């Protein structure tokens, strides 16, 4: 019984965890389901458009993880400042995030705008696709990229605000913002990809435009919500009067956050290079990998939300100096994550032969996607353990 108590919490513990992660699960769940539907919509246009969009999203993925990695290091201090009631400290971490994200976005745009076609061509192998005109796929990819990069700006602003709100324990507002954005994105995808009434079908450009509009709407909602509730979130009051961050805190963040930033950047680049190697086997592999990764994101929702729970709950306890309580919470969350994702992994394996059938593509793509999904399902419990232990280490700096 003592061993069980170490890994299994009481009713109050699980109620607290559920209250925290349900908004995150809903937000990520709707996001990933709609991404799947968007993926299917683009997939109906053919293998070349789907592959072109997938390649661009893989490149943008590096930017997204860079933003996430930079914010992650700062969030360690944000959660700890909130845990001890230091609103000025939370304000300083918000400013640091904002500066980092603006600089990162400027660098990304300066690389993607002039060199976008060269980056895309790294994923298009002439020998593996000898029977295809790769200029068609390149054209689709560039059409998508030149619109999609506009969305980097609202994306980074949303990440600054929502990450800080979550550090204070607020998960409902980011969820609402995301749900609104996702709903707009889905409706606009239907209209802009395929056309409606007087609106012409725009194909992949419509998909990119829908995403950009949805991101701006999400940004407007979360910014207005935060600034209208200054009493609830005092860190936002006067946050832009100055972008000054105390130098000792800057060095602390850099010292602690740089390994996290490098971890995310190198991991995202590594994943991108792996996918680039996949692409040398042909567009069929790119398409199958795109299907697999989109479905994988849906089955990873619980795993991702548990990482957020560890970051928030453990980080707040550490900030308050309650070390033993932090250890106890962390141990139980790790067990819960691995156990739940073992079940989810088995469900993914069982459904793997059927999921690719919802796409309009070739048999070779179906077969490859099925095999990818089976391997993904078998590895899910391992990923779950790594994910929550990573967030455990991160929450402690």
XYZ file of C-alpha atoms in Angstrom:
397
model
C 0.000 0.000 0.000
C 2.866 2.395 0.792
C 4.300 1.841 -2.682
C 0.911 2.512 -4.275
C 0.516 5.735 -2.287
C 3.851 6.929 -3.679
C 2.554 6.696 -7.243
C -1.218 7.062 -6.914
C -2.780 10.213 -5.494
C -6.032 10.737 -3.651
C -9.283 12.073 -5.084
C -8.387 15.701 -4.326
C -5.080 15.327 -6.190
C -6.713 14.019 -9.367
C -9.461 16.639 -9.188
C -6.790 19.338 -9.122
C -4.911 17.771 -12.035
C -8.073 17.316 -14.087
C -9.177 20.891 -13.434
C -5.812 22.067 -14.734
C -5.397 19.836 -17.778
C -8.977 19.647 -19.096
C -8.822 23.128 -20.694
C -5.424 22.231 -22.168
C -6.763 18.906 -23.478
C -9.798 20.611 -25.001
C -7.631 23.280 -26.595
C -5.059 20.861 -27.997
C -7.733 18.325 -28.896
C -9.739 20.752 -30.988
C -6.543 22.150 -32.506
C -5.259 18.755 -33.602
C -8.614 17.439 -34.809
C -9.095 20.542 -36.945
C -5.494 20.220 -38.168
C -6.372 16.676 -39.209
C -9.458 17.908 -41.065
C -7.391 20.671 -42.695
C -4.836 18.053 -43.669
C -7.559 15.942 -45.255
C -8.939 18.980 -47.128
C -5.537 19.804 -48.597
C -5.022 16.099 -49.274
C -8.083 16.066 -51.534
C -6.201 18.443 -53.842
C -3.612 15.725 -54.528
C -0.280 14.359 -53.300
C 1.744 17.324 -54.623
C -0.245 20.044 -52.781
C -0.317 17.966 -49.580
C 3.431 17.345 -49.792
C 4.157 21.011 -50.521
C 2.177 22.157 -47.481
C 3.783 19.449 -45.326
C 7.283 20.595 -46.317
C 6.538 24.229 -45.442
C 4.991 23.246 -42.116
C 8.127 21.263 -41.316
C 10.278 24.335 -41.936
C 7.981 26.555 -39.833
C 8.097 23.849 -37.152
C 11.711 24.855 -36.443
C 10.575 28.431 -35.775
C 7.705 27.277 -33.558
C 10.014 25.132 -31.437
C 12.537 27.959 -31.192
C 9.816 30.193 -29.735
C 8.689 27.397 -27.429
C 12.246 26.686 -26.290
C 13.016 30.322 -25.586
C 9.798 30.819 -23.651
C 10.275 27.581 -21.705
C 13.412 28.776 -19.976
C 11.764 32.042 -18.971
C 8.612 30.247 -17.786
C 10.622 28.474 -15.093
C 11.144 31.830 -13.418
C 7.643 33.062 -14.219
C 6.000 30.130 -12.409
C 8.352 30.495 -9.460
C 7.766 34.259 -9.204
C 4.026 33.654 -9.215
C 4.438 30.952 -6.576
C 5.927 33.497 -4.160
C 3.557 36.311 -5.167
C 6.186 38.423 -6.970
C 4.131 40.170 -9.687
C 7.026 42.423 -10.684
C 9.114 39.326 -11.349
C 6.356 37.905 -13.567
C 6.267 41.238 -15.427
C 10.019 41.081 -16.049
C 9.769 37.534 -17.427
C 6.931 38.642 -19.739
C 9.127 41.425 -21.116
C 12.047 39.064 -21.668
C 9.782 36.672 -23.598
C 8.465 39.504 -25.742
C 11.944 40.752 -26.665
C 13.170 37.237 -27.429
C 10.163 36.437 -29.627
C 10.373 39.698 -31.599
C 14.061 39.122 -32.358
C 13.487 35.447 -33.259
C 10.604 36.326 -35.578
C 12.674 39.000 -37.337
C 15.480 36.476 -37.917
C 13.034 33.846 -39.202
C 11.397 36.250 -41.662
C 14.778 37.479 -42.917
C 15.677 33.859 -43.725
C 12.354 32.538 -45.057
C 11.468 35.404 -47.399
C 14.643 35.424 -49.557
C 15.664 31.765 -49.165
C 12.312 29.964 -48.963
C 12.652 28.195 -52.318
C 16.148 26.900 -51.493
C 14.934 25.512 -48.159
C 11.968 23.797 -49.811
C 14.166 22.230 -52.512
C 16.124 20.433 -49.779
C 13.025 18.240 -49.393
C 12.512 17.591 -53.108
C 14.813 14.861 -54.425
C 14.986 14.644 -58.221
C 16.170 11.023 -58.298
C 13.463 9.734 -55.937
C 10.785 11.602 -57.907
C 12.050 11.065 -61.445
C 8.520 10.507 -62.763
C 7.172 13.743 -61.227
C 7.513 17.419 -62.087
C 8.911 18.780 -58.830
C 8.341 22.356 -59.954
C 4.626 21.738 -59.347
C 5.226 20.753 -55.715
C 7.681 23.647 -55.307
C 5.061 26.036 -56.654
C 2.442 24.821 -54.181
C 4.941 25.061 -51.327
C 5.987 28.626 -52.197
C 2.363 29.732 -52.582
C 1.667 28.418 -49.096
C 4.881 29.734 -47.509
C 4.620 33.346 -48.678
C 1.228 33.692 -46.990
C 1.847 31.441 -43.970
C 4.890 33.411 -42.771
C 2.643 36.404 -42.025
C 1.156 34.261 -39.258
C 4.489 34.061 -37.429
C 3.859 37.486 -35.885
C 0.512 36.759 -34.177
C 1.762 33.280 -33.263
C 4.695 34.630 -31.263
C 2.556 37.239 -29.488
C -0.002 34.599 -28.509
C 2.766 32.402 -27.090
C 4.090 35.255 -24.928
C 0.664 35.940 -23.433
C -0.695 32.400 -23.053
C 2.504 31.021 -21.522
C 2.454 33.757 -18.875
C -1.238 33.225 -18.160
C -0.628 29.492 -17.691
C 2.183 30.230 -15.240
C -0.435 31.966 -13.088
C -2.695 28.902 -13.314
C -5.011 30.427 -15.944
C -5.750 27.837 -18.630
C -9.357 28.649 -19.575
C -8.704 31.944 -21.403
C -6.009 30.450 -23.684
C -8.387 27.572 -24.386
C -11.214 29.931 -25.388
C -8.871 31.947 -27.619
C -7.681 28.764 -29.279
C -11.198 27.391 -29.785
C -12.307 30.643 -31.442
C -9.236 30.613 -33.674
C -9.706 26.981 -34.608
C -13.368 27.477 -35.454
C -12.531 30.422 -37.703
C -9.695 28.461 -39.303
C -11.920 25.482 -40.066
C -14.733 27.533 -41.605
C -12.331 29.652 -43.652
C -10.540 26.526 -44.871
C -13.809 25.178 -46.242
C -14.550 28.488 -47.931
C -11.104 29.486 -49.183
C -9.691 26.096 -50.216
C -12.726 24.962 -52.214
C -14.513 28.272 -52.883
C -18.015 29.366 -51.899
C -20.546 31.512 -53.779
C -18.559 34.457 -55.214
C -15.340 33.466 -53.408
C -13.029 31.538 -55.778
C -11.264 28.306 -54.805
C -7.749 29.236 -53.676
C -6.322 25.788 -52.917
C -3.196 25.812 -50.749
C -3.148 29.626 -50.709
C -6.616 29.526 -49.183
C -5.391 27.128 -46.494
C -2.521 29.472 -45.618
C -4.739 32.576 -45.594
C -7.285 30.862 -43.341
C -4.554 30.012 -40.834
C -3.162 33.555 -40.828
C -6.578 35.170 -40.271
C -7.333 32.710 -37.455
C -4.012 33.478 -35.757
C -4.701 37.218 -35.792
C -8.150 36.674 -34.284
C -6.626 34.503 -31.542
C -4.026 37.188 -30.847
C -6.634 39.968 -30.614
C -8.772 37.954 -28.198
C -6.003 36.941 -25.796
C -4.381 40.406 -25.762
C -7.681 42.201 -25.112
C -8.709 39.663 -22.461
C -5.439 39.994 -20.553
C -5.336 43.795 -20.607
C -9.004 44.092 -19.597
C -8.327 41.969 -16.498
C -5.409 43.861 -14.960
C -6.801 43.284 -11.485
C -6.667 39.531 -12.000
C -3.323 39.637 -13.825
C -1.392 42.545 -12.253
C 1.760 41.678 -14.198
C 0.210 43.158 -17.353
C -0.383 46.601 -15.828
C 2.210 48.932 -17.361
C 4.157 46.049 -18.879
C 4.972 48.053 -22.040
C 5.895 51.310 -20.292
C 9.406 49.957 -20.381
C 11.024 46.830 -21.776
C 13.743 46.972 -19.151
C 14.603 43.670 -17.471
C 17.023 43.619 -14.495
C 20.450 42.479 -15.674
C 20.887 39.859 -12.895
C 17.598 38.247 -13.984
C 18.651 38.388 -17.637
C 21.825 36.448 -16.851
C 19.883 33.951 -14.733
C 17.434 33.343 -17.571
C 20.221 33.022 -20.136
C 22.160 30.616 -17.922
C 19.110 28.449 -17.244
C 17.237 28.930 -20.507
C 20.013 28.531 -23.068
C 20.233 24.723 -22.669
C 16.435 24.526 -23.031
C 16.498 26.746 -26.107
C 19.305 24.732 -27.683
C 17.451 21.536 -26.835
C 14.311 22.655 -28.671
C 16.164 24.162 -31.623
C 18.463 21.167 -32.102
C 15.589 18.718 -31.618
C 13.383 20.513 -34.153
C 16.269 20.751 -36.618
C 17.054 17.078 -36.058
C 13.434 16.158 -36.735
C 13.484 18.331 -39.846
C 16.677 16.669 -41.106
C 15.155 13.229 -40.501
C 12.103 14.244 -42.517
C 14.375 15.642 -45.199
C 16.021 12.220 -45.408
C 12.575 10.634 -45.668
C 11.858 12.955 -48.591
C 14.759 11.453 -50.564
C 12.627 8.302 -50.788
C 9.916 10.148 -52.719
C 6.817 12.280 -52.246
C 4.870 9.170 -51.196
C 7.008 8.986 -48.052
C 6.532 12.717 -47.417
C 2.760 12.293 -47.703
C 2.690 9.194 -45.464
C 4.854 10.874 -42.853
C 2.556 13.902 -42.951
C -0.483 11.691 -42.285
C 1.313 9.866 -39.472
C 2.531 13.023 -37.724
C -0.896 14.686 -37.932
C -2.622 11.662 -36.375
C 0.204 11.265 -33.833
C -0.482 14.778 -32.578
C -4.056 13.784 -31.717
C -2.971 10.723 -29.757
C -0.312 12.798 -27.939
C -2.782 15.239 -26.394
C -2.785 13.609 -22.935
C 1.002 13.349 -22.980
C 1.414 17.029 -23.838
C -1.105 18.178 -21.239
C 0.660 16.163 -18.526
C 3.877 17.985 -19.359
C 2.085 21.293 -18.829
C 0.679 20.012 -15.526
C 4.159 19.095 -14.296
C 5.554 22.458 -15.359
C 2.826 24.422 -13.556
C 2.171 22.356 -10.411
C 5.764 21.371 -9.696
C 7.092 24.810 -10.661
C 4.734 26.575 -8.273
C 5.682 24.262 -5.382
C 9.374 24.779 -6.059
C 8.855 28.530 -6.197
C 7.192 28.364 -2.769
C 10.104 26.294 -1.411
C 7.980 23.172 -0.846
C 10.501 20.666 -2.190
C 9.026 17.435 -0.797
C 5.536 18.346 -1.981
C 6.972 19.032 -5.443
C 8.642 15.596 -5.506
C 5.430 13.867 -4.455
C 3.323 15.619 -7.098
C 5.901 14.927 -9.786
C 6.168 11.205 -9.020
C 2.398 10.760 -9.234
C 2.116 12.750 -12.449
C 4.843 10.668 -14.113
C 3.050 7.440 -13.202
C -0.297 8.803 -14.412
C 1.197 9.914 -17.723
C 2.933 6.613 -18.509
C -0.092 4.500 -17.511
C -2.599 6.534 -19.523
C -0.382 6.717 -22.604
C 0.199 2.968 -22.577
C -3.540 2.528 -23.113
C -3.619 5.279 -25.741
C -0.662 3.697 -27.566
C -2.514 0.384 -27.816
C -5.544 2.203 -29.249
C -3.317 3.842 -31.870
C -1.850 0.481 -32.904
C -5.337 -1.036 -33.203
C -6.653 1.833 -35.330
C -3.527 2.287 -37.497
C -4.775 0.194 -40.479
C -7.992 2.211 -40.736
C -7.003 5.851 -40.141
C -5.128 6.418 -43.459
C -8.222 5.314 -45.393
C -9.845 8.715 -44.774
C -7.262 10.301 -47.115
C -7.573 10.480 -50.884
C -4.152 9.181 -51.911
C -2.254 6.200 -53.348
C -2.072 2.675 -51.873
C 1.653 2.999 -51.197
C 0.954 6.037 -49.024
C -1.739 4.096 -47.114
C 0.645 1.230 -46.385
C 3.520 3.455 -45.288
C 1.282 5.575 -43.051
C -0.121 2.449 -41.368
C 3.370 1.183 -40.541
C 4.442 4.607 -39.259
C 1.400 4.774 -36.960
C 1.998 1.296 -35.521
C 5.567 2.177 -34.599
C 4.352 5.474 -33.125
C 1.773 3.691 -30.956
C 4.360 1.263 -29.598
C 6.694 4.116 -28.655
C 4.054 6.370 -27.043
C 4.589 5.201 -23.400
C 8.327 5.814 -23.786
C 7.693 9.284 -25.195
C 5.306 9.968 -22.298
C 7.964 9.121 -19.712
C 10.605 11.216 -21.466
C 8.192 14.126 -21.858
C 7.171 14.420 -18.199
C 10.713 13.858 -16.918
C 11.902 16.592 -19.265
C 9.316 18.972 -17.823
C 10.319 17.876 -14.320
C 13.912 18.899 -14.942
C 12.798 22.088 -16.644
C 10.484 23.153 -13.823
C 13.434 23.076 -11.435
C 15.673 25.095 -13.697
